[in-house]
Amino acid sequence: MSEFNMLINGEAVGADASFDVINPANEQVITQCPMATEAHLNQAVAAARAALPAWSAKSMDERRAVVLQIADRIEANMGELAQLLSSEQGKPIEGFAGLGAMFELGGCLAWIRYTATLDLPVEVIQDNDDARIEVHRKPVGVVGSITPWNYPLLITMWHVIPGLLAGCTVVAKPSEYTPLTVLKAAHLINDLLPPGVLNVVTGKGDIGAGMSAHEDIDKIVFTGSTSTGKRIMESASGNLKRLTLELGGNDAAIVLPDTNVAEAAGKIFATAMINNGQTCAALKRLYVHEDIYDEMCDALAGIAASVTTGPASESPDFGPIQNKMQFDKVCDLAEAAKADGATFMTGGAPLERDGYFFPVTIVRDIPEESRLVQEEPFGPILPVVKFTDVEDALARANAVSVGLGGSVWSSNIEQAQALAARLECGTAWVNNHAMIQPDAPFGGVKQSGLGVEFGRYGLVEYTNIQTMQIAKG
Ligand code: NDP
């Protein structure tokens, strides 16, 4: 029996079967987690459905007050949650540039508190002698949230908080790799919410699929791979679920020849390696003009050589890759790049110790066709590709099926912005990358997703429009 329980209808619920949660820093079992059955999922969905009328009938201000209490409760338990997060996810407590577990907890607070400032005002389209026409935003209903293992708690908050504020009830399913922090947080805030408003089920193999096909779930919000996103779209068709899908990317950055390398290299490194590269909007393909190519490669390799990778107990800059599947993927892409003749300036092979440790790796002289350039590694490895013609670089940046983010780097802002506007992606940065914030909409184009998260644009995705027409005269 696990010390961690699911949360269904306000109650702690165990399961007959369980699965292991592994510490990626030593490959040891941390604990077991309940393996939900279809019956558990049905109970959770029924609880969310039953709680919906009363929760959605509350005023926005009443729900806002609860959301703010959730932030306070998480803040009061930040240290403990960060430790648990670090043990199951692998990220250091502080880490490179302070972007470790405490940063994720801080992000939870920032997102929750900003989202709590939002409103869903009635919009008046017409008000004359003929009619008054109002546009109302009504909660979409029961939301199913499926979250990944890179930022387990932060992404859960991205899904759950706007849903709760909009008046929806939620069934959340954290990644089977990192379920513990979400379970812990859900139980910590349980007394703030009426039973059934937030439910958490844990499992693997069929719970996510069961959610996306469930006739009594009205919307799925999913963060994860494009292939699973496609499967969700298929199975969501049964009851025409609303979908927000935040899927992978393979973000390109184009560095123009007038870029100040000394200034840009640090930011480029940080935005490529954020969370050990396990970030959907991390910089993943770096195209650098030939005039500054050597200088940029040397600067990046210099930073890479100065950072440490290891278990949280050693207070490193970077931790392990979160799971074996991803670790193997990064190793495989590194080997493919070697076979393609690329030059490895740092790293390139796993550390010889227990755990899924792969050092920060900078790769130069790599052909465009290499799988390391064409596929998202989602790990601490950055291919640096040389270009001579900016139109060619832009064409290569856009020649992928995904489009989450992209960036242009230059000392000429006007020129950089004009080029950035031609990137096929949901967010384009100038002289930055991976910078997301609670008030700016974030989402992908092409096969990087559907819809957006954050701010007012994200909040309305948890609503349906009801147009109210009142005839006059
Ligand atoms: P996936 O993206 O495949 O997602 C796994 C989750 O989806 C699990 O919770 C699983 O639950 C659920 N799921 C599986 N099938 C379905 C379905 N048909 N309907 C609904 N839910 C389903 O994650 P992986 O961990 O396997 O990672 C694969 C790749 O995704 C990584 O290599 C990385 O490139 C990318 N990724 C992207 C992230 C991002 O932020 N965009 C984050 C993490 C990974 P169950 O097993 O219970 O069905």
Short mmCIF file of C-alpha atoms and ligand atoms in Angstrom, two decimals:
data_model
loop_
_atom_site.label_atom_id
_atom_site.label_comp_id
_atom_site.label_asym_id
_atom_site.label_seq_id
_atom_site.Cartn_x
_atom_site.Cartn_y
_atom_site.Cartn_z
CA MET A 1 0.00 0.00 0.00
CA SER A 2 1.37 3.43 -0.92
CA GLU A 3 1.80 6.31 1.51
CA PHE A 4 0.55 8.45 -1.38
CA ASN A 5 -3.14 8.38 -2.16
CA MET A 6 -5.26 9.63 -4.97
CA LEU A 7 -7.83 12.34 -4.31
CA ILE A 8 -11.38 11.50 -5.32
CA ASN A 9 -14.41 13.45 -4.09
CA GLY A 10 -12.35 15.02 -1.34
CA GLU A 11 -11.22 11.63 0.01
CA ALA A 12 -7.82 9.94 0.03
CA VAL A 13 -8.22 6.83 -2.12
CA GLY A 14 -5.74 3.97 -2.54
CA ALA A 15 -5.75 1.14 -5.06
CA ASP A 16 -5.13 -2.60 -4.95
CA ALA A 17 -2.26 -2.29 -7.41
CA SER A 18 0.58 0.22 -7.45
CA PHE A 19 3.52 1.25 -9.58
CA ASP A 20 7.07 2.31 -8.69
CA VAL A 21 8.19 5.90 -8.77
CA ILE A 22 11.91 6.05 -9.56
CA ASN A 23 14.49 8.60 -8.42
CA PRO A 24 16.30 9.42 -11.68
CA ALA A 25 19.45 10.38 -9.78
CA ASN A 26 20.07 6.84 -8.52
CA GLU A 27 17.48 4.66 -10.31
CA GLN A 28 16.14 3.55 -6.91
CA VAL A 29 12.44 3.27 -6.08
CA ILE A 30 11.27 6.28 -4.06
CA THR A 31 7.87 4.84 -3.27
CA GLN A 32 4.83 3.27 -4.87
CA CYS A 33 1.90 5.13 -6.24
CA PRO A 34 -1.69 3.85 -6.59
CA MET A 35 -2.51 2.35 -9.97
CA ALA A 36 -5.98 3.67 -10.76
CA THR A 37 -8.52 1.40 -12.42
CA GLU A 38 -11.27 2.42 -14.80
CA ALA A 39 -13.60 2.37 -11.78
CA HIS A 40 -11.44 4.98 -10.00
CA LEU A 41 -11.51 7.16 -13.08
CA ASN A 42 -15.27 6.85 -13.30
CA GLN A 43 -15.61 7.76 -9.61
CA ALA A 44 -13.42 10.82 -10.08
CA VAL A 45 -15.36 11.97 -13.14
CA ALA A 46 -18.68 11.39 -11.37
CA ALA A 47 -17.46 13.42 -8.38
CA ALA A 48 -16.36 16.26 -10.66
CA ARG A 49 -19.70 16.16 -12.46
CA ALA A 50 -21.64 16.22 -9.18
CA ALA A 51 -19.59 19.15 -7.86
CA LEU A 52 -19.98 21.20 -11.04
CA PRO A 53 -23.38 22.90 -10.49
CA ALA A 54 -22.49 24.38 -7.10
CA TRP A 55 -18.93 25.35 -8.05
CA SER A 56 -19.92 26.98 -11.32
CA ALA A 57 -22.75 28.84 -9.57
CA LYS A 58 -20.30 30.61 -7.26
CA SER A 59 -19.29 34.12 -8.21
CA MET A 60 -15.97 34.74 -9.87
CA ASP A 61 -14.88 36.57 -6.71
CA GLU A 62 -15.72 33.59 -4.51
CA ARG A 63 -13.67 31.29 -6.71
CA ARG A 64 -10.89 33.89 -6.91
CA ALA A 65 -10.65 33.91 -3.11
CA VAL A 66 -10.21 30.12 -3.07
CA VAL A 67 -7.56 30.27 -5.78
CA LEU A 68 -5.60 32.83 -3.77
CA GLN A 69 -5.82 30.59 -0.71
CA ILE A 70 -4.37 27.77 -2.81
CA ALA A 71 -1.35 29.98 -3.59
CA ASP A 72 -0.90 30.77 0.10
CA ARG A 73 -1.09 27.09 1.04
CA ILE A 74 1.50 26.15 -1.57
CA GLU A 75 3.74 28.99 -0.45
CA ALA A 76 3.54 27.79 3.16
CA ASN A 77 4.75 24.34 2.03
CA MET A 78 7.24 25.37 -0.64
CA GLY A 79 10.32 23.84 0.92
CA GLU A 80 8.76 20.41 1.43
CA LEU A 81 7.20 20.39 -2.04
CA ALA A 82 10.51 21.43 -3.63
CA GLN A 83 12.32 18.54 -1.91
CA LEU A 84 9.75 16.03 -3.13
CA LEU A 85 9.82 17.52 -6.61
CA SER A 86 13.59 17.33 -6.71
CA SER A 87 13.59 13.67 -5.62
CA GLU A 88 11.13 12.49 -8.26
CA GLN A 89 11.97 14.87 -11.12
CA GLY A 90 15.71 15.12 -10.53
CA LYS A 91 16.07 18.90 -10.80
CA PRO A 92 18.33 20.52 -8.19
CA ILE A 93 16.71 22.66 -5.50
CA GLU A 94 18.41 25.83 -6.82
CA GLY A 95 20.33 24.80 -9.94
CA PHE A 96 21.80 26.77 -12.85
CA ALA A 97 20.72 30.43 -12.70
CA GLY A 98 18.33 29.50 -9.88
CA LEU A 99 16.05 27.61 -12.28
CA GLY A 100 15.61 24.48 -10.17
CA ALA A 101 12.81 23.10 -7.98
CA MET A 102 12.35 26.34 -6.00
CA PHE A 103 11.96 28.18 -9.30
CA GLU A 104 9.16 25.79 -10.27
CA LEU A 105 7.42 26.42 -6.94
CA GLY A 106 7.87 30.17 -7.38
CA GLY A 107 6.39 29.84 -10.86
CA CYS A 108 3.33 28.12 -9.37
CA LEU A 109 2.75 31.11 -7.09
CA ALA A 110 3.28 33.67 -9.86
CA TRP A 111 0.90 31.90 -12.23
CA ILE A 112 -1.80 31.24 -9.64
CA ARG A 113 -1.75 34.80 -8.31
CA TYR A 114 -1.76 36.43 -11.73
CA THR A 115 -4.54 34.17 -12.99
CA ALA A 116 -6.58 35.13 -9.93
CA THR A 117 -6.63 38.75 -11.16
CA LEU A 118 -8.49 37.82 -14.33
CA ASP A 119 -12.18 38.34 -15.05
CA LEU A 120 -14.68 37.09 -17.58
CA PRO A 121 -16.79 40.20 -18.14
CA VAL A 122 -20.00 40.13 -20.14
CA GLU A 123 -19.46 41.77 -23.52
CA VAL A 124 -22.30 43.86 -24.96
CA ILE A 125 -22.38 43.54 -28.75
CA GLN A 126 -25.54 45.55 -29.34
CA ASP A 127 -27.89 47.58 -27.17
CA ASN A 128 -30.46 49.56 -29.13
CA ASP A 129 -34.21 49.79 -29.62
CA ASP A 130 -34.30 46.40 -31.35
CA ALA A 131 -32.37 44.22 -28.94
CA ARG A 132 -29.64 43.88 -26.39
CA ILE A 133 -27.07 41.24 -27.27
CA GLU A 134 -24.62 40.05 -24.65
CA VAL A 135 -21.79 37.54 -24.85
CA HIS A 136 -21.42 35.47 -21.68
CA ARG A 137 -18.62 33.08 -20.83
CA LYS A 138 -19.85 29.88 -19.17
CA PRO A 139 -17.59 27.18 -17.69
CA VAL A 140 -16.91 24.40 -20.16
CA GLY A 141 -17.74 21.74 -17.52
CA VAL A 142 -15.60 18.84 -16.32
CA VAL A 143 -11.97 19.25 -17.38
CA GLY A 144 -9.48 16.40 -17.69
CA SER A 145 -5.87 17.52 -17.21
CA ILE A 146 -2.99 15.30 -18.35
CA THR A 147 0.44 16.62 -17.38
CA PRO A 148 4.07 15.66 -18.09
CA TRP A 149 7.19 15.04 -16.02
CA ASN A 150 9.34 18.07 -16.83
CA TYR A 151 7.51 20.63 -14.63
CA PRO A 152 5.00 18.35 -12.85
CA LEU A 153 3.50 20.85 -10.42
CA LEU A 154 3.80 24.02 -12.48
CA ILE A 155 2.07 22.55 -15.51
CA THR A 156 -0.65 21.07 -13.30
CA MET A 157 -1.27 24.57 -11.96
CA TRP A 158 -1.35 25.93 -15.53
CA HIS A 159 -4.15 23.47 -16.26
CA VAL A 160 -6.07 23.42 -13.00
CA ILE A 161 -6.13 27.04 -11.83
CA PRO A 162 -7.78 28.69 -14.86
CA GLY A 163 -10.24 25.80 -14.91
CA LEU A 164 -11.21 26.34 -11.27
CA LEU A 165 -11.41 30.11 -11.70
CA ALA A 166 -13.66 29.77 -14.74
CA GLY A 167 -16.03 27.54 -12.75
CA CYS A 168 -15.00 24.13 -14.06
CA THR A 169 -14.30 21.06 -11.99
CA VAL A 170 -11.20 19.00 -12.70
CA VAL A 171 -9.87 15.46 -12.89
CA ALA A 172 -6.07 15.67 -13.04
CA LYS A 173 -3.76 12.86 -14.10
CA PRO A 174 -0.05 13.57 -13.44
CA SER A 175 2.68 11.77 -15.35
CA GLU A 176 3.37 8.27 -14.06
CA TYR A 177 7.05 9.32 -13.82
CA THR A 178 6.37 12.24 -11.43
CA PRO A 179 3.03 11.86 -9.65
CA LEU A 180 4.12 12.55 -6.07
CA THR A 181 4.39 16.34 -5.86
CA VAL A 182 1.00 16.76 -7.51
CA LEU A 183 -0.60 14.27 -5.10
CA LYS A 184 1.05 15.98 -2.14
CA ALA A 185 -0.09 19.43 -3.25
CA ALA A 186 -3.63 18.25 -3.98
CA HIS A 187 -4.01 16.86 -0.46
CA LEU A 188 -2.50 20.03 1.02
CA ILE A 189 -5.17 22.21 -0.64
CA ASN A 190 -8.03 19.72 -0.36
CA ASP A 191 -9.77 21.42 2.57
CA LEU A 192 -9.97 24.68 0.59
CA LEU A 193 -12.19 23.16 -2.09
CA PRO A 194 -15.63 21.50 -1.96
CA PRO A 195 -15.37 17.70 -2.49
CA GLY A 196 -15.16 16.72 -6.13
CA VAL A 197 -14.00 20.11 -7.46
CA LEU A 198 -10.43 18.81 -7.83
CA ASN A 199 -9.70 15.10 -8.17
CA VAL A 200 -6.34 13.47 -8.89
CA VAL A 201 -5.96 9.94 -10.26
CA THR A 202 -2.63 8.23 -10.86
CA GLY A 203 -1.92 5.33 -13.16
CA LYS A 204 -0.33 4.39 -16.42
CA GLY A 205 -1.12 2.61 -19.61
CA ASP A 206 -4.77 3.45 -19.99
CA ILE A 207 -5.95 6.19 -17.63
CA GLY A 208 -5.04 9.05 -19.97
CA ALA A 209 -6.67 7.25 -22.87
CA GLY A 210 -9.71 6.57 -20.67
CA MET A 211 -9.97 10.27 -19.91
CA SER A 212 -9.75 11.42 -23.52
CA ALA A 213 -12.51 8.98 -24.49
CA HIS A 214 -14.70 9.60 -21.42
CA GLU A 215 -18.21 10.76 -22.34
CA ASP A 216 -18.57 12.77 -19.14
CA ILE A 217 -15.41 14.86 -19.53
CA ASP A 218 -16.06 18.03 -21.52
CA LYS A 219 -12.52 19.21 -22.18
CA ILE A 220 -9.03 17.79 -22.17
CA VAL A 221 -6.00 19.97 -21.54
CA PHE A 222 -2.82 18.06 -22.33
CA THR A 223 0.87 18.91 -22.30
CA GLY A 224 3.14 16.31 -23.87
CA SER A 225 4.14 14.74 -27.16
CA THR A 226 2.61 15.44 -30.55
CA SER A 227 1.92 11.74 -31.12
CA THR A 228 -0.13 11.44 -27.91
CA GLY A 229 -1.83 14.77 -28.73
CA LYS A 230 -3.00 13.26 -32.01
CA ARG A 231 -4.38 10.21 -30.25
CA ILE A 232 -6.23 12.46 -27.82
CA MET A 233 -7.81 14.34 -30.73
CA GLU A 234 -9.03 11.09 -32.20
CA SER A 235 -10.56 9.70 -29.05
CA ALA A 236 -11.98 13.07 -27.98
CA SER A 237 -14.30 13.11 -30.96
CA GLY A 238 -16.90 10.88 -29.25
CA ASN A 239 -18.48 13.81 -27.40
CA LEU A 240 -16.68 16.61 -29.26
CA LYS A 241 -14.48 17.53 -26.32
CA ARG A 242 -12.89 20.93 -26.23
CA LEU A 243 -9.11 20.60 -26.44
CA THR A 244 -6.10 22.58 -25.43
CA LEU A 245 -2.98 20.73 -26.57
CA GLU A 246 0.51 22.02 -25.77
CA LEU A 247 2.79 19.65 -27.63
CA GLY A 248 6.46 19.46 -28.38
CA GLY A 249 8.50 21.86 -30.44
CA ASN A 250 11.92 21.97 -32.00
CA ASP A 251 12.55 25.68 -31.52
CA ALA A 252 15.06 27.34 -33.82
CA ALA A 253 17.10 30.45 -33.05
CA ILE A 254 18.75 32.49 -35.79
CA VAL A 255 21.80 34.48 -34.74
CA LEU A 256 22.59 37.30 -37.17
CA PRO A 257 26.19 38.43 -37.81
CA ASP A 258 25.83 41.74 -35.94
CA THR A 259 25.05 39.93 -32.65
CA ASN A 260 27.28 40.71 -29.68
CA VAL A 261 28.39 37.16 -28.93
CA ALA A 262 29.74 37.91 -25.48
CA GLU A 263 26.35 39.29 -24.43
CA ALA A 264 24.15 36.75 -26.21
CA ALA A 265 25.97 33.50 -25.42
CA GLY A 266 24.94 33.37 -21.75
CA LYS A 267 21.28 33.90 -22.54
CA ILE A 268 21.38 31.40 -25.40
CA PHE A 269 22.97 28.80 -23.15
CA ALA A 270 20.46 29.38 -20.36
CA THR A 271 17.42 29.22 -22.62
CA ALA A 272 18.67 26.06 -24.34
CA MET A 273 19.55 24.24 -21.13
CA ILE A 274 16.69 25.42 -18.92
CA ASN A 275 15.52 22.44 -16.84
CA ASN A 276 18.33 20.38 -18.40
CA GLY A 277 16.84 21.02 -21.86
CA GLN A 278 13.59 19.33 -20.79
CA THR A 279 11.43 22.32 -21.60
CA CYS A 280 8.94 22.45 -24.44
CA ALA A 281 9.94 25.99 -25.45
CA ALA A 282 13.68 25.61 -24.90
CA LEU A 283 15.98 26.71 -27.70
CA LYS A 284 16.76 23.45 -29.52
CA ARG A 285 18.39 24.32 -32.88
CA LEU A 286 20.89 27.17 -33.00
CA TYR A 287 21.60 28.65 -36.46
CA VAL A 288 24.61 30.99 -36.32
CA HIS A 289 25.98 33.14 -39.15
CA GLU A 290 29.39 32.03 -40.40
CA ASP A 291 31.03 35.36 -39.43
CA ILE A 292 30.52 34.68 -35.71
CA TYR A 293 30.12 30.90 -35.77
CA ASP A 294 33.48 29.99 -34.20
CA GLU A 295 33.20 32.72 -31.59
CA MET A 296 29.68 31.60 -30.58
CA CYS A 297 30.61 27.89 -30.45
CA ASP A 298 33.63 28.69 -28.26
CA ALA A 299 31.58 30.91 -25.95
CA LEU A 300 28.87 28.25 -25.49
CA ALA A 301 31.42 25.49 -24.97
CA GLY A 302 33.18 27.67 -22.39
CA ILE A 303 30.00 28.00 -20.36
CA ALA A 304 29.17 24.30 -20.78
CA ALA A 305 32.61 23.33 -19.51
CA SER A 306 32.07 25.41 -16.37
CA VAL A 307 28.79 23.85 -15.20
CA THR A 308 28.21 20.74 -13.12
CA THR A 309 25.80 17.82 -13.55
CA GLY A 310 24.97 15.55 -10.64
CA PRO A 311 22.44 14.57 -7.96
CA ALA A 312 20.67 17.25 -5.96
CA SER A 313 22.72 16.30 -2.88
CA GLU A 314 25.78 17.79 -4.65
CA SER A 315 23.98 21.11 -5.36
CA PRO A 316 24.84 20.89 -9.06
CA ASP A 317 23.83 23.20 -11.88
CA PHE A 318 21.93 20.40 -13.61
CA GLY A 319 20.40 17.11 -12.49
CA PRO A 320 19.71 13.87 -14.33
CA ILE A 321 17.42 13.46 -17.30
CA GLN A 322 14.08 12.60 -15.76
CA ASN A 323 13.53 9.06 -17.05
CA LYS A 324 15.18 6.21 -18.91
CA MET A 325 13.07 6.62 -22.03
CA GLN A 326 14.24 10.22 -22.45
CA PHE A 327 17.82 9.42 -21.41
CA ASP A 328 18.01 6.71 -24.09
CA LYS A 329 16.58 9.14 -26.64
CA VAL A 330 19.27 11.75 -25.89
CA CYS A 331 22.05 9.11 -26.00
CA ASP A 332 20.69 7.84 -29.30
CA LEU A 333 20.57 11.31 -30.89
CA ALA A 334 24.14 12.00 -29.69
CA GLU A 335 25.36 8.77 -31.29
CA ALA A 336 23.54 9.62 -34.52
CA ALA A 337 25.23 13.05 -34.59
CA LYS A 338 28.64 11.41 -34.08
CA ALA A 339 27.94 9.09 -36.98
CA ASP A 340 27.02 12.15 -39.04
CA GLY A 341 30.49 13.59 -38.44
CA ALA A 342 29.56 16.34 -35.97
CA THR A 343 32.15 17.77 -33.58
CA PHE A 344 31.39 17.48 -29.86
CA MET A 345 32.86 20.46 -28.01
CA THR A 346 31.69 19.24 -24.60
CA GLY A 347 29.91 16.15 -23.26
CA GLY A 348 28.54 13.62 -25.71
CA ALA A 349 28.30 10.52 -23.51
CA PRO A 350 26.51 9.66 -20.25
CA LEU A 351 28.34 10.13 -16.97
CA GLU A 352 29.75 6.90 -15.58
CA ARG A 353 27.67 6.71 -12.44
CA ASP A 354 24.21 5.53 -11.41
CA GLY A 355 21.34 7.70 -12.56
CA TYR A 356 20.34 9.17 -15.89
CA PHE A 357 23.11 11.73 -16.05
CA PHE A 358 24.09 13.24 -19.39
CA PRO A 359 26.46 16.22 -19.30
CA VAL A 360 25.71 19.51 -21.02
CA THR A 361 26.72 18.93 -24.62
CA ILE A 362 27.52 21.47 -27.34
CA VAL A 363 27.73 20.07 -30.87
CA ARG A 364 29.15 21.97 -33.87
CA ASP A 365 29.77 21.28 -37.58
CA ILE A 366 26.62 19.23 -37.69
CA PRO A 367 24.74 18.67 -40.94
CA GLU A 368 21.20 19.96 -41.20
CA GLU A 369 19.92 16.44 -41.90
CA SER A 370 21.26 15.00 -38.64
CA ARG A 371 18.50 13.63 -36.42
CA LEU A 372 19.83 15.79 -33.59
CA VAL A 373 18.79 18.84 -35.64
CA GLN A 374 15.58 17.41 -37.04
CA GLU A 375 14.19 15.81 -33.87
CA GLU A 376 13.49 17.36 -30.48
CA PRO A 377 16.09 15.92 -28.06
CA PHE A 378 14.39 17.28 -24.90
CA GLY A 379 17.67 17.04 -23.04
CA PRO A 380 20.95 18.89 -22.38
CA ILE A 381 22.36 18.78 -25.91
CA LEU A 382 22.46 21.68 -28.37
CA PRO A 383 23.32 21.45 -32.09
CA VAL A 384 24.94 24.63 -33.47
CA VAL A 385 24.45 24.89 -37.25
CA LYS A 386 26.35 27.30 -39.50
CA PHE A 387 24.57 29.44 -42.12
CA THR A 388 25.70 31.96 -44.69
CA ASP A 389 22.42 33.23 -46.13
CA VAL A 390 19.70 34.44 -43.77
CA GLU A 391 16.87 33.41 -46.10
CA ASP A 392 18.29 29.90 -46.09
CA ALA A 393 18.45 29.92 -42.28
CA LEU A 394 14.83 31.05 -42.10
CA ALA A 395 13.75 28.34 -44.52
CA ARG A 396 15.54 25.71 -42.42
CA ALA A 397 14.07 27.07 -39.20
CA ASN A 398 10.59 26.74 -40.68
CA ALA A 399 11.12 23.41 -42.42
CA VAL A 400 9.78 21.28 -39.56
CA SER A 401 6.28 20.07 -38.78
CA VAL A 402 6.20 21.77 -35.37
CA GLY A 403 6.09 25.44 -34.39
CA LEU A 404 6.11 26.24 -30.69
CA GLY A 405 8.69 29.03 -30.35
CA GLY A 406 11.52 30.65 -32.27
CA SER A 407 13.93 33.54 -31.90
CA VAL A 408 16.16 35.97 -33.77
CA TRP A 409 19.27 37.50 -32.22
CA SER A 410 20.76 40.76 -33.50
CA SER A 411 21.82 44.23 -32.36
CA ASN A 412 19.41 45.65 -34.94
CA ILE A 413 16.00 45.21 -33.29
CA GLU A 414 13.97 46.35 -36.28
CA GLN A 415 15.68 43.88 -38.60
CA ALA A 416 15.40 41.09 -36.02
CA GLN A 417 11.71 41.71 -35.44
CA ALA A 418 10.97 41.67 -39.16
CA LEU A 419 12.69 38.29 -39.45
CA ALA A 420 11.08 36.94 -36.26
CA ALA A 421 7.64 37.75 -37.69
CA ARG A 422 8.39 35.27 -40.49
CA LEU A 423 9.09 32.38 -38.11
CA GLU A 424 6.28 29.82 -38.15
CA CYS A 425 5.71 29.52 -34.41
CA GLY A 426 3.36 30.49 -31.61
CA THR A 427 5.84 32.72 -29.78
CA ALA A 428 8.67 34.61 -31.47
CA TRP A 429 11.34 36.22 -29.32
CA VAL A 430 13.93 38.85 -30.20
CA ASN A 431 17.20 38.51 -28.26
CA ASN A 432 15.64 36.00 -25.91
CA HIS A 433 14.03 32.56 -25.93
CA ALA A 434 11.85 30.35 -23.70
CA MET A 435 10.69 33.40 -21.75
CA ILE A 436 7.08 32.75 -20.80
CA GLN A 437 4.99 34.64 -18.31
CA PRO A 438 1.51 34.37 -16.78
CA ASP A 439 -0.09 37.20 -18.77
CA ALA A 440 1.21 36.43 -22.28
CA PRO A 441 -0.62 33.78 -24.35
CA PHE A 442 1.48 30.72 -25.09
CA GLY A 443 0.73 27.95 -27.57
CA GLY A 444 1.95 26.27 -30.71
CA VAL A 445 1.16 26.39 -34.40
CA LYS A 446 1.41 23.51 -36.88
CA GLN A 447 1.81 20.24 -34.96
CA SER A 448 2.90 21.95 -31.73
CA GLY A 449 -0.61 22.20 -30.48
CA LEU A 450 -4.04 23.65 -30.40
CA GLY A 451 -5.19 26.69 -28.46
CA VAL A 452 -3.20 28.72 -25.96
CA GLU A 453 -2.57 28.87 -22.23
CA PHE A 454 -2.04 31.81 -19.83
CA GLY A 455 -3.69 35.13 -19.26
CA ARG A 456 -7.12 36.06 -20.53
CA TYR A 457 -6.61 34.17 -23.79
CA GLY A 458 -5.88 31.01 -21.84
CA LEU A 459 -8.72 31.51 -19.37
CA VAL A 460 -11.41 31.75 -22.05
CA GLU A 461 -10.38 28.28 -23.28
CA TYR A 462 -12.10 26.95 -20.15
CA THR A 463 -15.38 28.53 -21.23
CA ASN A 464 -18.07 28.23 -23.83
CA ILE A 465 -19.74 31.32 -25.23
CA GLN A 466 -23.41 31.82 -24.58
CA THR A 467 -24.88 34.62 -26.65
CA MET A 468 -27.86 36.20 -24.94
CA GLN A 469 -30.31 38.03 -27.21
CA ILE A 470 -33.01 40.08 -25.48
CA ALA A 471 -35.61 41.43 -27.89
CA LYS A 472 -36.97 44.91 -27.25
CA GLY A 473 -40.06 46.73 -28.42
P1 NDP B 1 3.46 11.57 -23.69
O1 NDP B 1 3.43 12.90 -24.29
O2 NDP B 1 3.31 10.40 -24.57
O3 NDP B 1 2.33 11.55 -22.59
C1 NDP B 1 2.16 10.52 -21.68
C2 NDP B 1 0.88 10.81 -20.94
O4 NDP B 1 -0.20 10.79 -21.86
C3 NDP B 1 0.57 9.83 -19.85
O5 NDP B 1 -0.05 10.51 -18.79
C4 NDP B 1 -0.43 8.90 -20.52
O6 NDP B 1 -1.32 8.35 -19.59
C5 NDP B 1 -1.15 9.85 -21.44
N1 NDP B 1 -1.72 9.20 -22.63
C6 NDP B 1 -1.20 8.24 -23.38
N2 NDP B 1 -2.03 7.92 -24.39
C7 NDP B 1 -3.12 8.73 -24.26
C8 NDP B 1 -4.32 8.89 -25.00
N3 NDP B 1 -4.59 8.17 -26.06
N4 NDP B 1 -5.19 9.82 -24.56
C9 NDP B 1 -4.92 10.56 -23.47
N5 NDP B 1 -3.79 10.44 -22.75
C10 NDP B 1 -2.90 9.53 -23.15
O7 NDP B 1 4.74 11.54 -22.75
P2 NDP B 1 6.08 10.77 -22.62
O8 NDP B 1 6.46 10.91 -21.22
O9 NDP B 1 5.99 9.39 -23.20
O10 NDP B 1 7.08 11.67 -23.50
C11 NDP B 1 7.19 11.51 -24.89
C12 NDP B 1 7.84 12.73 -25.49
O11 NDP B 1 7.02 13.87 -25.26
C13 NDP B 1 9.18 13.13 -24.89
O12 NDP B 1 10.22 12.40 -25.46
C14 NDP B 1 9.26 14.60 -25.19
O13 NDP B 1 9.83 14.79 -26.47
C15 NDP B 1 7.81 15.04 -25.23
N6 NDP B 1 7.41 15.79 -24.05
C16 NDP B 1 6.94 17.05 -24.22
C17 NDP B 1 6.59 17.81 -23.14
C18 NDP B 1 6.08 19.20 -23.30
O14 NDP B 1 6.21 19.99 -22.37
N7 NDP B 1 5.47 19.55 -24.42
C19 NDP B 1 6.72 17.30 -21.78
C20 NDP B 1 7.17 15.95 -21.70
C21 NDP B 1 7.50 15.22 -22.81
P3 NDP B 1 -1.72 6.80 -19.61
O15 NDP B 1 -0.47 6.03 -19.76
O16 NDP B 1 -2.42 6.55 -18.31
O17 NDP B 1 -2.69 6.65 -20.75
#
